Amino acid sequence: MRVAHLGDSSAGRELVEGMMGAGHDVVKLEDPGDLREFQALVVGVGDARLEATVEMLESFVFDGLIVIHTCLSRGVQVLDPLEAHGVVAVAAAPFAQKRWAISALDELGETIASLIVGEMGATTVEYRDTERPGLAARVYYARMLRRLARHADLFEDEPPELLGNVDSEEIVAAFYAIEEPGLRRSYLESARRLGEVELREELELWALQEENK
């Protein structure tokens, strides 16, 4: 299958790398006007940019195109404007080693998501759109703790893929789904420390600002 890749999120890169490993032809999308040359599109952007990206794509998608977004905190309904044009809409994002959270609007989308993830040697778990923000917050909190432990040399021999990638903008977006005060404090402390040790200045500054509110 010929696949276009839009965006630079770590989850998007993980998906397209897995698809390439399974034999799919993946090309970075430079011009949305070229979409008709592809059978599928991976939208690898974070929560903050996803809706604007979907709006931009409305003029270019077509009936039968498979569109997969890889933002863990958002479900498939964010793709509704594209589904109105006949696309097969799927949300698929990694949340644990070889496990992907998926959401789809219909059985066809679920089947396609399961096949693509299965080709990568991973399994899928279906989550409702309303469950995904809380799931993302828990996953990113766990990944931050694991990465901090690695920086403290507690997991120095552990393969990097077990640590889990986590983009700063996704850490920020997922925070607002947390309701429990203690977890909110711990999440911010972890984000601030991760920003410090991994030189993510924007993440460290955001966490400091939230802590001082």
Coordinates of C-alpha atoms in Angstrom, one line a residue:
M1 CA 0.0 0.0 0.0
R2 CA 1.2 3.5 -0.8
V3 CA 1.1 5.6 2.3
A4 CA 1.5 9.4 2.8
H5 CA 3.0 10.6 6.1
L6 CA 2.1 14.1 7.5
G7 CA 3.6 15.5 10.7
D8 CA 6.5 14.7 13.0
S9 CA 5.1 13.2 16.2
S10 CA 6.9 10.2 17.7
A11 CA 3.7 8.1 17.5
G12 CA 3.4 8.9 13.8
R13 CA 7.0 8.0 13.2
E14 CA 6.5 4.7 15.1
L15 CA 3.5 3.8 12.9
V16 CA 5.1 4.6 9.6
E17 CA 8.3 2.8 10.5
G18 CA 6.3 -0.2 11.4
M19 CA 4.4 0.0 8.1
M20 CA 7.6 0.3 6.1
G21 CA 8.9 -2.8 8.0
A22 CA 5.8 -4.6 6.9
G23 CA 6.4 -3.7 3.2
H24 CA 4.3 -0.6 2.7
D25 CA 5.6 2.3 0.6
V26 CA 5.7 5.3 2.9
V27 CA 6.4 8.8 1.6
K28 CA 6.6 12.1 3.5
L29 CA 3.7 14.3 2.2
E30 CA 5.1 17.6 1.1
D31 CA 2.0 18.8 -0.8
P32 CA -1.6 17.8 0.3
G33 CA -2.6 18.2 -3.4
D34 CA -0.6 15.0 -4.1
L35 CA -2.9 12.9 -1.8
R36 CA -4.6 11.2 -4.7
E37 CA -1.4 9.3 -5.4
F38 CA -1.9 7.4 -2.1
Q39 CA -4.2 4.8 -0.6
A40 CA -3.6 5.9 3.0
L41 CA -2.6 8.9 5.1
V42 CA -0.9 8.9 8.5
V43 CA -1.6 12.1 10.4
G44 CA 1.2 12.3 12.9
V45 CA 0.5 15.5 14.7
G46 CA -0.1 16.3 18.4
D47 CA -3.4 17.2 20.1
A48 CA -2.9 20.9 19.8
R49 CA -2.5 20.8 16.0
L50 CA -4.8 18.0 15.1
E51 CA -8.1 19.9 14.6
A52 CA -6.4 22.5 12.4
T53 CA -4.7 19.8 10.4
V54 CA -8.0 18.0 9.8
E55 CA -9.6 21.3 8.7
M56 CA -6.7 21.8 6.2
L57 CA -7.1 18.3 4.8
E58 CA -10.8 18.6 4.1
S59 CA -10.2 20.0 0.6
F60 CA -7.8 17.2 -0.4
V61 CA -9.2 13.9 0.9
F62 CA -11.3 11.6 -1.2
D63 CA -13.7 8.7 -1.0
G64 CA -11.9 5.5 0.1
L65 CA -8.8 7.1 1.5
I66 CA -7.7 5.5 4.8
V67 CA -6.8 8.3 7.3
I68 CA -5.1 7.3 10.5
H69 CA -4.3 9.8 13.2
T70 CA -1.8 8.8 16.0
C71 CA -2.7 11.2 18.8
L72 CA -3.4 9.0 21.9
S73 CA -5.5 11.6 23.7
R74 CA -7.9 12.0 20.9
G75 CA -10.4 9.6 19.5
V76 CA -11.7 9.0 16.0
Q77 CA -14.5 11.6 16.1
V78 CA -12.0 14.4 15.5
L79 CA -11.8 13.0 11.9
D80 CA -15.6 13.4 11.4
P81 CA -15.1 16.3 8.9
L82 CA -13.0 14.0 6.7
E83 CA -15.4 11.0 7.2
A84 CA -18.0 13.2 5.5
H85 CA -15.9 13.0 2.4
G86 CA -15.9 9.2 2.4
V87 CA -12.6 8.4 4.1
V88 CA -12.0 5.4 6.3
A89 CA -11.2 7.1 9.6
V90 CA -9.0 5.5 12.3
A91 CA -7.3 6.6 15.5
A92 CA -4.3 4.4 16.4
A93 CA -1.6 5.2 18.9
P94 CA 0.9 3.1 20.9
F95 CA 0.3 3.0 24.7
A96 CA 2.5 0.1 25.8
Q97 CA 5.1 -2.2 24.2
K98 CA 3.5 -3.8 21.1
R99 CA 0.0 -2.6 22.2
W100 CA -1.9 0.0 20.3
A101 CA -5.1 1.9 21.3
I102 CA -7.5 2.1 18.4
S103 CA -10.8 3.8 17.7
A104 CA -12.8 3.6 14.4
L105 CA -16.1 4.8 13.1
D106 CA -17.1 1.4 11.7
E107 CA -16.2 -2.2 11.4
L108 CA -14.1 -1.6 8.3
G109 CA -11.9 0.9 10.1
E110 CA -11.5 -1.5 13.0
T111 CA -10.5 -4.3 10.7
I112 CA -8.0 -2.1 8.8
A113 CA -6.4 -0.8 12.1
S114 CA -6.1 -4.4 13.4
L115 CA -4.5 -5.6 10.2
I116 CA -2.0 -2.8 10.0
V117 CA -1.0 -3.1 13.7
G118 CA -0.9 -6.9 13.4
E119 CA 1.5 -6.6 10.5
M120 CA 3.9 -4.9 12.9
G121 CA 3.7 -7.8 15.4
A122 CA 1.6 -5.8 17.8
T123 CA -2.0 -6.1 19.2
T124 CA -4.8 -3.6 19.4
V125 CA -7.1 -2.6 22.2
E126 CA -10.3 -0.6 21.4
Y127 CA -11.0 2.5 23.5
R128 CA -13.9 4.8 23.4
D129 CA -13.2 8.5 22.6
T130 CA -14.1 9.5 26.1
E131 CA -11.6 7.0 27.6
R132 CA -8.6 8.2 25.6
P133 CA -7.7 11.5 27.4
G134 CA -7.4 9.8 30.8
L135 CA -5.5 6.9 29.2
A136 CA -3.0 9.3 27.6
A137 CA -2.4 11.1 30.9
R138 CA -1.6 7.8 32.7
V139 CA 0.6 6.5 29.9
Y140 CA 2.6 9.7 29.6
Y141 CA 3.0 9.9 33.4
A142 CA 4.4 6.4 33.5
R143 CA 6.7 7.1 30.5
M144 CA 8.0 10.3 32.2
L145 CA 8.8 8.3 35.4
R146 CA 10.5 5.6 33.4
R147 CA 12.6 8.1 31.5
L148 CA 13.6 9.9 34.7
A149 CA 14.6 6.6 36.2
R150 CA 16.8 6.0 33.2
H151 CA 18.4 9.3 33.7
A152 CA 19.1 8.3 37.3
D153 CA 20.8 5.2 35.9
L154 CA 18.2 2.9 37.4
F155 CA 17.4 1.4 34.0
E156 CA 20.7 2.0 32.2
D157 CA 20.8 -1.5 30.6
E158 CA 17.2 -1.4 29.5
P159 CA 16.5 -1.1 25.7
P160 CA 15.5 2.4 24.7
E161 CA 12.3 1.2 23.1
L162 CA 11.0 0.1 26.5
L163 CA 11.2 3.6 27.8
G164 CA 8.5 4.9 25.4
N165 CA 8.8 8.2 23.5
V166 CA 6.6 11.1 24.7
D167 CA 6.4 14.4 22.9
S168 CA 6.3 17.6 25.0
E169 CA 3.1 18.9 23.5
E170 CA 1.4 15.6 24.2
I171 CA 2.5 15.7 27.9
V172 CA 0.9 19.2 28.1
A173 CA -2.3 18.3 26.4
A174 CA -2.9 15.1 28.5
F175 CA -2.4 17.0 31.8
Y176 CA -5.8 18.7 31.5
A177 CA -7.6 15.4 31.6
I178 CA -6.3 14.7 35.2
E179 CA -8.8 15.4 37.9
E180 CA -7.1 14.0 41.0
P181 CA -5.1 16.8 42.8
G182 CA -2.3 14.6 43.9
L183 CA -1.7 13.1 40.5
R184 CA -1.8 16.6 38.9
R185 CA 1.0 17.7 41.3
S186 CA 3.1 14.6 40.6
Y187 CA 2.5 14.9 36.9
L188 CA 3.7 18.5 36.9
E189 CA 6.8 17.6 39.0
S190 CA 7.7 14.9 36.6
A191 CA 7.2 17.1 33.6
R192 CA 9.3 19.9 35.1
R193 CA 12.1 17.5 35.9
L194 CA 12.0 15.7 32.6
G195 CA 12.1 19.1 30.9
E196 CA 15.2 20.0 32.9
V197 CA 17.2 16.7 32.3
E198 CA 16.3 16.4 28.7
L199 CA 16.7 20.1 27.9
R200 CA 13.1 20.6 26.9
E201 CA 12.9 24.2 28.0
E202 CA 9.3 24.8 26.8
L203 CA 8.1 21.8 28.9
E204 CA 10.0 22.9 32.0
L205 CA 8.6 26.4 31.7
W206 CA 5.0 25.2 31.2
A207 CA 5.2 22.9 34.2
L208 CA 6.6 25.8 36.4
Q209 CA 3.8 28.1 35.3
E210 CA 1.2 25.5 36.1
E211 CA 2.7 24.8 39.5
N212 CA 2.5 28.5 40.3
K213 CA -1.2 28.9 39.4

